[in-house]
Tab-separated table of C-alpha atoms and ligand atoms in Angstrom:
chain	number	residue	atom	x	y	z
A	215	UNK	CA	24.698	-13.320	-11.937
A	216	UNK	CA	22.988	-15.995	-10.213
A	217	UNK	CA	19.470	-17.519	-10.295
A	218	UNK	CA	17.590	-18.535	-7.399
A	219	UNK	CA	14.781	-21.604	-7.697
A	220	UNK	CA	12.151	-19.663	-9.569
A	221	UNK	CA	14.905	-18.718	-11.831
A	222	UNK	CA	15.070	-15.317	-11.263
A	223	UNK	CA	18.360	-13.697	-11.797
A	224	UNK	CA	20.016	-11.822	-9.433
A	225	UNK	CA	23.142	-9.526	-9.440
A	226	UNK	CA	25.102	-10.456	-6.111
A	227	UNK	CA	27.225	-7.995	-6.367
A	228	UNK	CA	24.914	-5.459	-5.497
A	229	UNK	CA	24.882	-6.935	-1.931
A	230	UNK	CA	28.305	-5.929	0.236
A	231	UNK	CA	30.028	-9.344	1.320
A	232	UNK	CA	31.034	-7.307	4.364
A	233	UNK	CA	27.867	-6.757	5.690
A	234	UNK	CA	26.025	-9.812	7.018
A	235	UNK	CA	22.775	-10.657	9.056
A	236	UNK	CA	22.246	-14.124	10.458
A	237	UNK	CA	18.644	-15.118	11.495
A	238	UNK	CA	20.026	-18.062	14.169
A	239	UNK	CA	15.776	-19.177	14.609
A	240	UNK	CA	16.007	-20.328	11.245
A	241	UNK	CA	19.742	-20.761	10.255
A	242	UNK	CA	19.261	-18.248	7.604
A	243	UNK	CA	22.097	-15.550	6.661
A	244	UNK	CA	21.596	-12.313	4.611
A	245	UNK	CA	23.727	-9.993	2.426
A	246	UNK	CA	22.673	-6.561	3.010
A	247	UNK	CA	22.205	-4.875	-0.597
A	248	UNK	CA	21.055	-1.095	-1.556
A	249	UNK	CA	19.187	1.085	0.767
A	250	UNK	CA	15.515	1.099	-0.209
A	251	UNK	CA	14.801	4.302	2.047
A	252	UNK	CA	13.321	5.389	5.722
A	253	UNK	CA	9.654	4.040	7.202
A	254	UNK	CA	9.130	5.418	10.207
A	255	UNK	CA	11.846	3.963	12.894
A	256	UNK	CA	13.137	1.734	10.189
A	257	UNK	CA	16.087	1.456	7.811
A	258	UNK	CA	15.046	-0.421	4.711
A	259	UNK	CA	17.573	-2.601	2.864
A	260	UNK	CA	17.421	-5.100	0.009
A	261	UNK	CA	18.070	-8.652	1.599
A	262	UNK	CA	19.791	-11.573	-0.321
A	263	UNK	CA	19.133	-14.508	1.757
A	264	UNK	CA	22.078	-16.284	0.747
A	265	UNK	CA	20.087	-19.942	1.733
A	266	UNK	CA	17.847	-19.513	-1.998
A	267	UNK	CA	19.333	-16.237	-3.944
A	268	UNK	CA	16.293	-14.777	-2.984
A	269	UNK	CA	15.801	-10.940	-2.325
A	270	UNK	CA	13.683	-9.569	0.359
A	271	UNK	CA	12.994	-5.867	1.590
A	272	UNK	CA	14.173	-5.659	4.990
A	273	UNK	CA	12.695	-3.519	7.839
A	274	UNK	CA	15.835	-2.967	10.134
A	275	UNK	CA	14.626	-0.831	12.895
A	276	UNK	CA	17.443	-0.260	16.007
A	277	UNK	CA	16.507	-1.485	19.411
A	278	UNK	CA	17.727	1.093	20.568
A	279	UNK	CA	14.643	3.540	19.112
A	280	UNK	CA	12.161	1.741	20.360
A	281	UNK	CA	13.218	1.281	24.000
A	282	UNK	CA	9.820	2.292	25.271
A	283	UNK	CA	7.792	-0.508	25.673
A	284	UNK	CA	4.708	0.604	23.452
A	285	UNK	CA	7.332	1.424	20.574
A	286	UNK	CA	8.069	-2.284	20.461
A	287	UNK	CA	4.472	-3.498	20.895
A	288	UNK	CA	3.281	-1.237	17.885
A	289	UNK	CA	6.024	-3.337	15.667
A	290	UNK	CA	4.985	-6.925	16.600
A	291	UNK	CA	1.586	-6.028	16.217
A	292	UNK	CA	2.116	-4.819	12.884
A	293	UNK	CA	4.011	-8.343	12.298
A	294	UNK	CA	1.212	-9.744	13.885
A	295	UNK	CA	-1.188	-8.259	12.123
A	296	UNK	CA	0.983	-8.989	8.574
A	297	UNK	CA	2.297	-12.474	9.193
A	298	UNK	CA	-1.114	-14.930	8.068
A	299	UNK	CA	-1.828	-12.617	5.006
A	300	UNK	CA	-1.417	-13.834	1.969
A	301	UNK	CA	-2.372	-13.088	-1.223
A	302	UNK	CA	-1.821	-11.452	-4.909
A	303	UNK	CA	-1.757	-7.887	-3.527
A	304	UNK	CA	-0.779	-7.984	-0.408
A	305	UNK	CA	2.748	-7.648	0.193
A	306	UNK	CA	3.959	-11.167	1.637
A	307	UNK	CA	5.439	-11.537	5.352
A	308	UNK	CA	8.475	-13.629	5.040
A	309	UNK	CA	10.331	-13.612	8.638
A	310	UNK	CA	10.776	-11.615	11.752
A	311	UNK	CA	14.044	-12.279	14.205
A	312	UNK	CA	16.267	-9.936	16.627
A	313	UNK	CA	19.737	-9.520	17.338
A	314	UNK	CA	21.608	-7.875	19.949
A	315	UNK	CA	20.773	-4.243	18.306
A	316	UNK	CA	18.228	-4.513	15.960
A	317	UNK	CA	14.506	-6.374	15.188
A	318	UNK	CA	14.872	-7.171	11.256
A	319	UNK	CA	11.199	-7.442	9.613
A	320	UNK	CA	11.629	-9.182	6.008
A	321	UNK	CA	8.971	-8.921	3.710
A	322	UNK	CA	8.216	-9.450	-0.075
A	323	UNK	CA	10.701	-7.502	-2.681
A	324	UNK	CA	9.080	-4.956	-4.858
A	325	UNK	CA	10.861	-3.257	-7.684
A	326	UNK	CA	9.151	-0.594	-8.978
A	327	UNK	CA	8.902	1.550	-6.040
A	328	UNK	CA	5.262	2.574	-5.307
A	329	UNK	CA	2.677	4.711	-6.981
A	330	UNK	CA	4.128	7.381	-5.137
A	331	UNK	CA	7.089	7.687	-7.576
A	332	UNK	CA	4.864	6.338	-10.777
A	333	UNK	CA	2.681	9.525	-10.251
A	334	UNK	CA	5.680	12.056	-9.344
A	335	UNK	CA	7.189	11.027	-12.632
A	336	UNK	CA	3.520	10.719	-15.000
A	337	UNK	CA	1.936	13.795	-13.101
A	338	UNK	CA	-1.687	11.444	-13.950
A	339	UNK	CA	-2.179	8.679	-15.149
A	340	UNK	CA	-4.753	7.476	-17.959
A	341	UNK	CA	-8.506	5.870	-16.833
A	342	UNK	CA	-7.195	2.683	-18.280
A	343	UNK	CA	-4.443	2.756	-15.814
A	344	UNK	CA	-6.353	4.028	-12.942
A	345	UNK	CA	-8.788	1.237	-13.703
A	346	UNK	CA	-6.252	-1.492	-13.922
A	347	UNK	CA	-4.579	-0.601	-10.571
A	348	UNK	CA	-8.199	0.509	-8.651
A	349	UNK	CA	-8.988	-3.269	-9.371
A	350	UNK	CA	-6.061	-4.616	-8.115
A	351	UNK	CA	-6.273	-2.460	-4.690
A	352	UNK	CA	-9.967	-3.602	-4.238
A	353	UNK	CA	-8.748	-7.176	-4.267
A	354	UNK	CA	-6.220	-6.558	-1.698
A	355	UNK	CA	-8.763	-4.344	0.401
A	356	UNK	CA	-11.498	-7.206	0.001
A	357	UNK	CA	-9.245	-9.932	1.111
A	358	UNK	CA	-7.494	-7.302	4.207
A	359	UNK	CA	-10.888	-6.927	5.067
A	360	UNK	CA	-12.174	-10.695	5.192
A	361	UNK	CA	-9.388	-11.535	7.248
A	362	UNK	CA	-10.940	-8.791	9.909
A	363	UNK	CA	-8.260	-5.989	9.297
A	364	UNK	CA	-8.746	-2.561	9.101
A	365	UNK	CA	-5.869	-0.795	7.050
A	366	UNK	CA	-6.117	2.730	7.761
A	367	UNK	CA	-3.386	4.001	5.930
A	368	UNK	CA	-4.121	3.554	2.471
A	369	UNK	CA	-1.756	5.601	0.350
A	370	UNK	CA	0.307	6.118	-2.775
A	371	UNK	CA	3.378	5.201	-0.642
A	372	UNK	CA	1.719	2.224	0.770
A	373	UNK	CA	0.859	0.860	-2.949
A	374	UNK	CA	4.073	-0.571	-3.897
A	375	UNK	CA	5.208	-2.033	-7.301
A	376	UNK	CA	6.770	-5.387	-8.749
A	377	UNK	CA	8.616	-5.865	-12.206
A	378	UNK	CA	5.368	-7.376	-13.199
A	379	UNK	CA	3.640	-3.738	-12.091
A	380	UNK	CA	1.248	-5.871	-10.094
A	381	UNK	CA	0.005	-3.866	-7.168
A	382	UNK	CA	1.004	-4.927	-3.589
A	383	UNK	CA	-0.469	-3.367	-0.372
A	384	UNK	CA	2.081	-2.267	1.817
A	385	UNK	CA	3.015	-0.649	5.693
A	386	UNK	CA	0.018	-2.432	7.915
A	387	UNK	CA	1.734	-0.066	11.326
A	388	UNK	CA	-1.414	1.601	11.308
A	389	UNK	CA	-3.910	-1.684	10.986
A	390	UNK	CA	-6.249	-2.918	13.526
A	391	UNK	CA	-8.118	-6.289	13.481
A	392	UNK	CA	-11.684	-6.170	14.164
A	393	UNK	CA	-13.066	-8.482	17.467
A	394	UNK	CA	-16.622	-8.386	16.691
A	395	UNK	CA	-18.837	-7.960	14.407
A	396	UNK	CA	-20.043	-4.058	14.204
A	397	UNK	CA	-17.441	-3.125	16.330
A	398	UNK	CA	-16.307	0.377	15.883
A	399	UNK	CA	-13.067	1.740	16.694
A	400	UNK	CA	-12.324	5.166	18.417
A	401	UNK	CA	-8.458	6.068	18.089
A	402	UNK	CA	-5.717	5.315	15.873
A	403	UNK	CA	-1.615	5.892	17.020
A	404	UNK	CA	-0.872	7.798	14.478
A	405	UNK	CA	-2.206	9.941	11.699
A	406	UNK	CA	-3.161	8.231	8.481
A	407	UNK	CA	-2.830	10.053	4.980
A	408	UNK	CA	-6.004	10.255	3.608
A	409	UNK	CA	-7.987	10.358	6.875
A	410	UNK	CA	-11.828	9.693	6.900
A	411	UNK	CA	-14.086	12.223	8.683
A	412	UNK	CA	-15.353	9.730	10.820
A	413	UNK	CA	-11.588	8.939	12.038
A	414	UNK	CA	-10.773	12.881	12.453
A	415	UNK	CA	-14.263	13.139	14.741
A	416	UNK	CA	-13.334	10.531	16.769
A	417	UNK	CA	-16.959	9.114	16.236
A	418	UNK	CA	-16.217	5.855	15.498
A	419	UNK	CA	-14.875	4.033	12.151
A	420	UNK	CA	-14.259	0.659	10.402
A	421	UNK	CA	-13.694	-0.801	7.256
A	422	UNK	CA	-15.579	2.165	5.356
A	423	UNK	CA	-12.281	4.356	6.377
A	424	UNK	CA	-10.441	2.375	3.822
A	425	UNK	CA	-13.401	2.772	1.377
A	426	UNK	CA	-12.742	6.824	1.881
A	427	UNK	CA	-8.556	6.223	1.501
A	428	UNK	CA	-9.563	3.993	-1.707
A	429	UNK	CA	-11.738	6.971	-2.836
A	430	UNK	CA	-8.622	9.496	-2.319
A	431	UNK	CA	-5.651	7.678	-3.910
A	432	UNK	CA	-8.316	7.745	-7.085
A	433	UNK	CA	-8.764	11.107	-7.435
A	434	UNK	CA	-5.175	11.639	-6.955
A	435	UNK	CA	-4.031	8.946	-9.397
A	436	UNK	CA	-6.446	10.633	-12.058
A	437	UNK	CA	-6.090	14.172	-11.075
A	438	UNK	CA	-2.662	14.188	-9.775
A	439	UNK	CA	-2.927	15.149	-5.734
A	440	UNK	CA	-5.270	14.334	-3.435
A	441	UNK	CA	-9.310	15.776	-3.192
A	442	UNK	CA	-8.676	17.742	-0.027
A	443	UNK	CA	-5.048	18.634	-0.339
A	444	UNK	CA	-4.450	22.571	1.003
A	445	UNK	CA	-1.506	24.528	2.193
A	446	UNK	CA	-1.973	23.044	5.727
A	447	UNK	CA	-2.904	20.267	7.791
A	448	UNK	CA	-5.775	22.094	9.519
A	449	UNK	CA	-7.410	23.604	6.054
A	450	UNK	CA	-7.113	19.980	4.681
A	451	UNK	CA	-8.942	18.429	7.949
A	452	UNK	CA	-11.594	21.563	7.628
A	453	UNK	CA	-12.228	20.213	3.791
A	454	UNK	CA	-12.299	16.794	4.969
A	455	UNK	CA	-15.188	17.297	7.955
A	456	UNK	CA	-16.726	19.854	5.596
A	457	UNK	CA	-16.709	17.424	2.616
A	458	UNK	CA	-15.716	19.634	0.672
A	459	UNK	CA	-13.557	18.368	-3.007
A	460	UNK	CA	-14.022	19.226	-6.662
A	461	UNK	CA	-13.271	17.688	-10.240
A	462	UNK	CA	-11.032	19.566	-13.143
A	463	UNK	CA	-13.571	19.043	-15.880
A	464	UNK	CA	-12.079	17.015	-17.969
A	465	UNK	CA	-12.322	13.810	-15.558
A	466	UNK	CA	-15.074	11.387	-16.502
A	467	UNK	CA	-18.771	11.434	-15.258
A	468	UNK	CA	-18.157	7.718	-14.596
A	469	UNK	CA	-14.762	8.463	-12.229
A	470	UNK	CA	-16.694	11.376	-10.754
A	471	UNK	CA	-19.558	9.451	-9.599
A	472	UNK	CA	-17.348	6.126	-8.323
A	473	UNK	CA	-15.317	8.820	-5.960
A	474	UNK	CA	-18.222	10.401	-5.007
A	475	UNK	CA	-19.689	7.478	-3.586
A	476	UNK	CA	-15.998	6.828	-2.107
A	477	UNK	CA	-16.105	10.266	-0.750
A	478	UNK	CA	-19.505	9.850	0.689
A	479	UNK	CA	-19.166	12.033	4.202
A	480	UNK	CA	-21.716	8.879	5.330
A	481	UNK	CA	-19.570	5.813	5.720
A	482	UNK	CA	-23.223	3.586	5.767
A	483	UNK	CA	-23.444	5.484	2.022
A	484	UNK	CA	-20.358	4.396	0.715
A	485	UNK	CA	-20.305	1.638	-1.485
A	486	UNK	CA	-19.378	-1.919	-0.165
A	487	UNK	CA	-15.985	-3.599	-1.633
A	488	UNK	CA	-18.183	-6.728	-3.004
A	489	UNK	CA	-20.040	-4.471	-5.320
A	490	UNK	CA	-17.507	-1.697	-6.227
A	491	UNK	CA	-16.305	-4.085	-8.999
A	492	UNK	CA	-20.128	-3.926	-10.346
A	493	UNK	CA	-19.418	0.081	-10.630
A	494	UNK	CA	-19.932	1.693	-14.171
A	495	UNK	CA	-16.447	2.731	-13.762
A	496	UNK	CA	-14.626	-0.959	-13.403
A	497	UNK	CA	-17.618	-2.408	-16.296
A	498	UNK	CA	-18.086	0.258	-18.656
A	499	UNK	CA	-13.922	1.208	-19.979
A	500	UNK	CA	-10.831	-0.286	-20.885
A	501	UNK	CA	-9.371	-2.259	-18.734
A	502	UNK	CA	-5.401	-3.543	-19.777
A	503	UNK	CA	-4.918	-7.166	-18.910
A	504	UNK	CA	-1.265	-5.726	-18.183
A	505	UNK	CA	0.892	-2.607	-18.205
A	506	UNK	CA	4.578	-2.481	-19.142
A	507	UNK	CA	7.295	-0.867	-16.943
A	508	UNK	CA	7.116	1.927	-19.099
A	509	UNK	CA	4.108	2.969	-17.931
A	510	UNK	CA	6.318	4.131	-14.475
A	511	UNK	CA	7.849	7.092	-17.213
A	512	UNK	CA	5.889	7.255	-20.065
A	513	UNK	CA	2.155	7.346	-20.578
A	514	UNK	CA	0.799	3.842	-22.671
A	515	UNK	CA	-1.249	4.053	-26.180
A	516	UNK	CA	-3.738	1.842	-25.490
A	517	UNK	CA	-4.749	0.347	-28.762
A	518	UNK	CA	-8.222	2.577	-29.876
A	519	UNK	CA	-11.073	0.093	-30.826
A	520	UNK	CA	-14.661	1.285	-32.012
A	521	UNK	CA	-17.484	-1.342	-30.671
A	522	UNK	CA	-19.509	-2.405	-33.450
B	878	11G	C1	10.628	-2.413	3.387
B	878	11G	C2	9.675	-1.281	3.604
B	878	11G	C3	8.693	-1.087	2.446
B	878	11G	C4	7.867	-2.328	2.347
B	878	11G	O1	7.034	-2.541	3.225
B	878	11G	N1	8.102	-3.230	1.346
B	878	11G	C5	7.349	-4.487	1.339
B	878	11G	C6	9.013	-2.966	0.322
B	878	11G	C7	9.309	-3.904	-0.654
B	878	11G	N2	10.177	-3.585	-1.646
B	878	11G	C8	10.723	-2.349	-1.699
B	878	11G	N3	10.479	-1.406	-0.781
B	878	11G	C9	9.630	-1.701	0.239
B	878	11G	N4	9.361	-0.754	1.208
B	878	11G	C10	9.818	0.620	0.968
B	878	11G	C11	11.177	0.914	1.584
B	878	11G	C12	11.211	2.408	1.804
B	878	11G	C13	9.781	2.898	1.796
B	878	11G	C14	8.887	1.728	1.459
């Protein structure tokens, strides 16, 4: 085992000597490690950069996919879009370089999967939980959003998970920056998961379509699938425009109410990200200062105090 400058250990062996990438516009070489699974035209690998023992998550998409002109200009905006964020819960942009038959995105390691595989094993998780990682999503959302970036593809599989189980916002191939004040958009290429109504109508959307996404990955993280999930794609976008979701009884007036403003059909009426915090669901519940890897399997005790 090795350690790399912030002392992290890693296990080199997990990375096969035989197959190497070398980034010649910054003299750096990876190790190719385990396969981290398929996103979109993309092969995803861990990376050892073998300069600082570090691991990355490698986007290795082949040139030869994305010969049409427009299939390449979709992935450097999403670098584009990716490269100057930075911060807690965002996932980090660490390089971007080509070779003769592939364009290699590298980006910050995470773990623990995403929330995708945290819910598939826990079925739901507990409010504490939900309130813990809600937070840590609207602090990645607010800061997305200052930096004039729109999303629009706020899922489960898009909320990925370190060893600390900190929260990092993931996948920005569906994001669009935002020119002007009050300017509205009118397409997306592609079809995000939890899709406002505003986006299926073609009416015009903005930030507030992450608001909505925000709203669904809640009720999904409590409940255990999404508000307007059906049999098929066409039900779901008939619930959707007909805003049409309901609660098993035993959530929470206080979760009930904070999606319901999420899952306002209005986008003007939901609430905005600088206030959501203020919500009688962030103010008024337990909120763990941290949640152990267990939590990915097992559901957490949280220790039961009475106020007095
Ligand atoms: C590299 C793609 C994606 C990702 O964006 N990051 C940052 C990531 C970081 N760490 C592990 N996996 C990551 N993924 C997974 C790979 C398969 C599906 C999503």
């Amino acid at each position: 085992r090795e350690s790399n400058k912030d002392g992290v250990n890693v296990n080199i062996s997990n990375f096969d000597p035989n197959y190497i990438i070398y980034d010649s516009s910054t003299d750096t070489t990876y190790l190719r490690g385990r396969l981290l699974g398929k996103g979109g035209f993309a092969r995803c690998y861990e990376l050892l950069d073998l300069n600082t023992n570090k691991v990355y998550a490698g986007k290795i998409i082949a040139k030869s996919r994305i010969a049409k002109p427009h299939q390449k200009q979709k992935i450097l905006r999403e670098v584009e879009l990716q490269k100057d964020l930075k911060h807690k819960h965002v996932v980090e942009f660490h390089s971007y370089f080509e070779d003769e038959e592939n364009v290699y995105i590298v980006l910050e390691n995470c773990n623990r999967k995403s929330l995708v595989h945290m819910l598939k094993h826990r079925k739901t998780l507990t409010e504490p939980e939900v309130r813990y990682f809600m937070t840590q999503l609207v602090e990645g959302i607010k800061y997305i959003h200052r930096s004039n970036i729109i999303h629009r593809d706020l899922k489960l599989g898009n909320m990925l998970l370190n060893d600390d189980m900190q929260l990092k916002i993931a996948d920005f191939g569906l994001a669009t920056r935002v020119e002007y004040k009050g300017e509205k958009k009118m397409t997306v290429c592609g079809t995000p998961n939890y899709i406002a109504p505003e986006v299926l109508q073609k009416r015009g959307h903005s930030y507030e379509a992450d608001v909505w996404a925000m709203g669904c990955v809640m009720y999904a993280l409590l409940v255990g699938h999404p508000p307007f999930e059906t049999a098929t794609l066409k039900e779901t976008y008939v619930r959707i425009t007909g805003n049409s979701f309901s609660f098993p009884d035993w959530v929470s007036p206080s979760s009930r109410n904070f999606i319901k403003r999420c899952l306002a059909h209005e986008p003007d009426l939901r609430p905005k990200l600088d206030e959501v915090l203020q919500d009688e669901f962030f103010s008024a519940g337990h909120m763990p200062s941290f949640l152990s890897v267990s939590c990915c399997t097992n559901a957490p005790r949280f220790p039961v105090y009475t106020k007095f």
